[in-house]
Amino acid sequence: MSTAFDVWAPKANNMRLLANGFEQQMVRGEQGWWHAPEPVPGEAEYGYLIDDAAHAVPDPRSRRQPAGVHGLSRTFNPDAFSWTDQDWASPGLTGGAIYELHIGTFTPEGTLDAAAQRLDYLAELGVQYVELMPVNAFNGHHNWGYDGVLWYAVQETYGGPEAYQRFVDQAHAHGLGVIQDVVYNHLGPSGNYLNLFGPYLNEAAATGWGDAVNLDGPQSDHVRQYILDNLEMWFRDYHVDGLRLDAVHALRDERALHILEEMAALTDDLSAELGGSLFLIAESDINNPRVITPRSLNGYGLAAQWSDDFHHAAHTNLTGETDGYYADFDSLAALAKVLQHGFFHDGSYSSFRGRSHGRPLDKSVHNARQLVVATQNHDQIGNRAAGDRLTAGLGYEQLALAAVLNLASSCTPMIFMGEEFGASTPWQFFTSHPEEDLGKATAEGRMLEFARMGWDPALVPDPQDPQTFENSKLDWSEIAVGRHPFLLQLYRQLLHLRRTMPELSEPDFRKIEVDFDEVSRWLSIRRGKVLVALNFADSPRELPLPLEGPVTVVLETAPSLTADGAIELPGYGAAIVSGV
Amino acid sequence: MSTAFDVWAPKANNMRLLANGFEQQMVRGEQGWWHAPEPVPGEAEYGYLIDDAAHAVPDPRSRRQPAGVHGLSRTFNPDAFSWTDQDWASPGLTGGAIYELHIGTFTPEGTLDAAAQRLDYLAELGVQYVELMPVNAFNGHHNWGYDGVLWYAVQETYGGPEAYQRFVDQAHAHGLGVIQDVVYNHLGPSGNYLNLFGPYLNEAAATGWGDAVNLDGPQSDHVRQYILDNLEMWFRDYHVDGLRLDAVHALRDERALHILEEMAALTDDLSAELGGSLFLIAESDINNPRVITPRSLNGYGLAAQWSDDFHHAAHTNLTGETDGYYADFDSLAALAKVLQHGFFHDGSYSSFRGRSHGRPLDKSVHNARQLVVATQNHDQIGNRAAGDRLTAGLGYEQLALAAVLNLASSCTPMIFMGEEFGASTPWQFFTSHPEEDLGKATAEGRMLEFARMGWDPALVPDPQDPQTFENSKLDWSEIAVGRHPFLLQLYRQLLHLRRTMPELSEPDFRKIEVDFDEVSRWLSIRRGKVLVALNFADSPRELPLPLEGPVTVVLETAPSLTADGAIELPGYGAAIVSGV
């Protein structure tokens, strides 16, 4: 086996390939592509020498970075792996739940292979998909993943690309799909050599997280292809079922054909070619239905998007916190609105933004499954000053209430690793930038950000402190003690019910009825013959039970009492009741 | 009559009204609105004193600025005018032609009343709409209009708001509709006091022409309302039939509900209320069908947009110029594509932009009338170094060829004032900034811009020189001499034919057949039984005549010869031929 090396570097006046210690002059071809005349036999450690540079920089399409993002690239043959998932076909988003996890903190080892050892556990838990936070190569040993700079490489400390293939193959063997979180809206602060090669970046669109990509300026056709080819890589070489696209609202693209639409079309083409129902999920905070409107109706045609509104309404009603962006969600009416209509901000005034925001979904076009919801996720935990989970402030009953609200939702529910057993470990913001200055700037920026929001900076752990990373790892020993196993059992029950009782995941918004009492603080969700009854008050409440015939309590988080046309729930109690 | 004064000024800590020499303390109300407790009787000369300012600044919603954009505002009662156009109802864009004119240079006097004296002429010419370049208040005595800063005021040197009402009333009496060119994407460089009142501007979105407006940041609901109310003003108070929206691609709006869609929806509401078919035309350079896709199909729902592609294809084939953005249009194939498909750049590579551009129109959704086309317009003339028209380089035969191409188009044709008689006067870029520094910066900026594009700066007239403005005025004495009357007669004939021969303005792209020979340089457009034959070569050409039965030459710009199944056109000749 040998490798022919090509690289797009329109900015370079000269290009040399350094491979396995030998330099080779490259030849400029069409449209800024450079070719190395001599293929390199076997596996190669390589990089590019741009113009008269003395040090080689990594390949923008590098598959491996054994020595980190500043080191040489390593070839990887994605076709060498012996897949065993021939019988697997991605089911698409059919109502099952997603389990979001971070490879570095999910297990003590922090590797893909160690995570794969927990696939039995996840399959038993009953989720449909495992969603991995970004695994592309980032600066340092550990990171959330959103500082990635080499989108084609799988982080070496996680095990690299072959470990990724093993993980997906084993997930499929367990009946679990895999969703990969990918970041195309910005690049991390260290290890980004892209702009030495070509006009990859759009400085005018820089985000708070880093440089943004050039989607509509000169030579952007190649930059878009870089993204589209990367998307294809995940589906074709790694057999993932879906991609979660980070912060699509930060993709600045003024073209008539938006990159999101192009990505969705390519995903559909790949579904047709590779089989199964591959899909894209956007993280979007603009509440724009266009993102998930079919392309036949001039939408972008993504399968789904995250719904922060659901989270905010749930969080506010569960915790009573009403700071910042929670302010508008301080009512059961807000929660009822997201349950029935999807978006809370559908043109309504957002006090956080100081303007009206969003527009309504069209119930004849959009369905609830197109919204991925959560009561906790990496951002909503990790972006708190102390990275504290709901467990820090809520009792078991309230955690159970949150679980029922989320997992009995018509939306596509997601849970964050450890949530299912009420992990007490925080999930904090951590980095491991080897550059002292960058590390310091990152830590100080974090403190300043929270100080500006009125938090006590003393609460904010130092992201560069290795202990912050260690503290964020799940403590699996908790799972068997105290209330933890009870909560885990509840999650398993709920996920089982979700698979066996179609009403719980009824996708049609028009079939969802919500009733609530703002003063008494109860809320119920009825879909057909099934009622989900939720008591947000700390003392018992009686709720109407508008079901036909004798009713069955299918699940209760604490003893409830049904009477004729009513159910009494204890404080923070929740129940799922079925009629005939 | 008295006036109650209110102004939105959320940034102000204190506001005083200065009206007719008297100061009045204002009271802060809801959402940043300030109210003057005492109404002011009669007409008022007024301004606002922000915080402890010693000098009053104009009202953002001022209707008159008798002393210029830095002076006091004057009240104007739009309801005092006695309209006589009760029987008029805007026809919408039904295939008629548009006549674009600039009030300052259309007549020697440069006023609305003087322009109104020419309505007889325009009605006889046979256009359907008169389109006025921007008339909102700008800095100085004369200006193209795109340096406007007070969007609610009609420029005083043009005659002010009442003269505007007279103009529209008389246009309607002549059977002519009025389209007003309005600029919402930026503000001029002098006289913009908006940001003293509130967060009107979005600095991140500043355009090359000036500050941009805040459409999606905090408090942008009010800024959007400022625009929407202005749009309503033109329809309600001034009875215009349509608005031409300047450079909509520069409206930076990340909201789920784009301001263009909101404007189009309001226009439709006003049509329903006021009667007739009011409409919006966008100047858009992004070739995005969404702009003119109906809202029921998730488009913005504007009636039409300008098509630069048509201009560029026509210009290149008429003149042989292939510099800059003309490069991709250097073929009859390019012209044939715009005639049959609307957009040339429909996803194809744009060498000028260095990337692919645009996307195709949907022929089952969009029609040719939704594209406003021209062989000359204010930009394509005025943004040339010397502001020279096609008359500077083309002979009579070629001007006639251009006229047939444009006015026999299925698109909505527009002509630029004076084009119809082959005006020899240039139309140059002119300003009259009273501030010396600004004047100098404007002039120098202009020279630099052209020098950068490789033009000889000596060719570029000084925009601040009053003679540049004078030179740009039409010379109406030309109309009766030399070849001018012949050209005028041709335009009249073509516009008459356009009204009486529906094939010439057939809007359905699917019914347009185009044939051409790239080498021989002829092109023909067939719609039903009518063929438009065009010879871009300088010597005679024979074209196939695929019409049924005996044919009639309906119009010829020079003697042509029909034979069995063919027509011979002289060099640069054009003809319209009808079968049975």
PDB file of N, CA, C and O in Angstrom, chain B residues 1-5 39-42:
ATOM      1  N   MET B   1     -55.525  73.212  14.168  1.00  0.00           N
ATOM      2  CA  MET B   1     -54.692  71.998  14.177  1.00  0.00           C
ATOM      3  C   MET B   1     -53.498  72.153  15.115  1.00  0.00           C
ATOM      4  O   MET B   1     -52.872  73.200  15.168  1.00  0.00           O
ATOM      5  N   SER B   2     -53.224  71.100  15.846  1.00  0.00           N
ATOM      6  CA  SER B   2     -52.045  71.113  16.706  1.00  0.00           C
ATOM      7  C   SER B   2     -51.362  69.746  16.633  1.00  0.00           C
ATOM      8  O   SER B   2     -51.952  68.772  16.175  1.00  0.00           O
ATOM      9  N   THR B   3     -50.128  69.704  17.066  1.00  0.00           N
ATOM     10  CA  THR B   3     -49.349  68.467  16.959  1.00  0.00           C
ATOM     11  C   THR B   3     -48.884  68.014  18.337  1.00  0.00           C
ATOM     12  O   THR B   3     -48.348  68.807  19.113  1.00  0.00           O
ATOM     13  N   ALA B   4     -49.117  66.745  18.628  1.00  0.00           N
ATOM     14  CA  ALA B   4     -48.588  66.147  19.853  1.00  0.00           C
ATOM     15  C   ALA B   4     -47.281  65.457  19.485  1.00  0.00           C
ATOM     16  O   ALA B   4     -47.238  64.661  18.557  1.00  0.00           O
ATOM     17  N   PHE B   5     -46.210  65.784  20.186  1.00  0.00           N
ATOM     18  CA  PHE B   5     -44.899  65.268  19.817  1.00  0.00           C
ATOM     19  C   PHE B   5     -44.479  64.078  20.689  1.00  0.00           C
ATOM     20  O   PHE B   5     -44.521  64.152  21.908  1.00  0.00           O
ATOM     21  N   PRO B  39     -49.440  69.870  23.376  1.00  0.00           N
ATOM     22  CA  PRO B  39     -49.457  69.900  21.910  1.00  0.00           C
ATOM     23  C   PRO B  39     -49.073  71.291  21.420  1.00  0.00           C
ATOM     24  O   PRO B  39     -49.297  72.286  22.117  1.00  0.00           O
ATOM     25  N   VAL B  40     -48.485  71.363  20.233  1.00  0.00           N
ATOM     26  CA  VAL B  40     -48.054  72.646  19.673  1.00  0.00           C
ATOM     27  C   VAL B  40     -49.039  73.037  18.578  1.00  0.00           C
ATOM     28  O   VAL B  40     -49.269  72.264  17.649  1.00  0.00           O
ATOM     29  N   PRO B  41     -49.639  74.226  18.695  1.00  0.00           N
ATOM     30  CA  PRO B  41     -50.643  74.612  17.696  1.00  0.00           C
ATOM     31  C   PRO B  41     -50.000  75.011  16.367  1.00  0.00           C
ATOM     32  O   PRO B  41     -48.873  75.496  16.330  1.00  0.00           O
ATOM     33  N   GLY B  42     -50.748  74.793  15.289  1.00  0.00           N
ATOM     34  CA  GLY B  42     -50.314  75.219  13.955  1.00  0.00           C
ATOM     35  C   GLY B  42     -49.108  74.459  13.455  1.00  0.00           C
ATOM     36  O   GLY B  42     -48.747  73.391  13.960  1.00  0.00           O
TER      37      GLY B  42
END
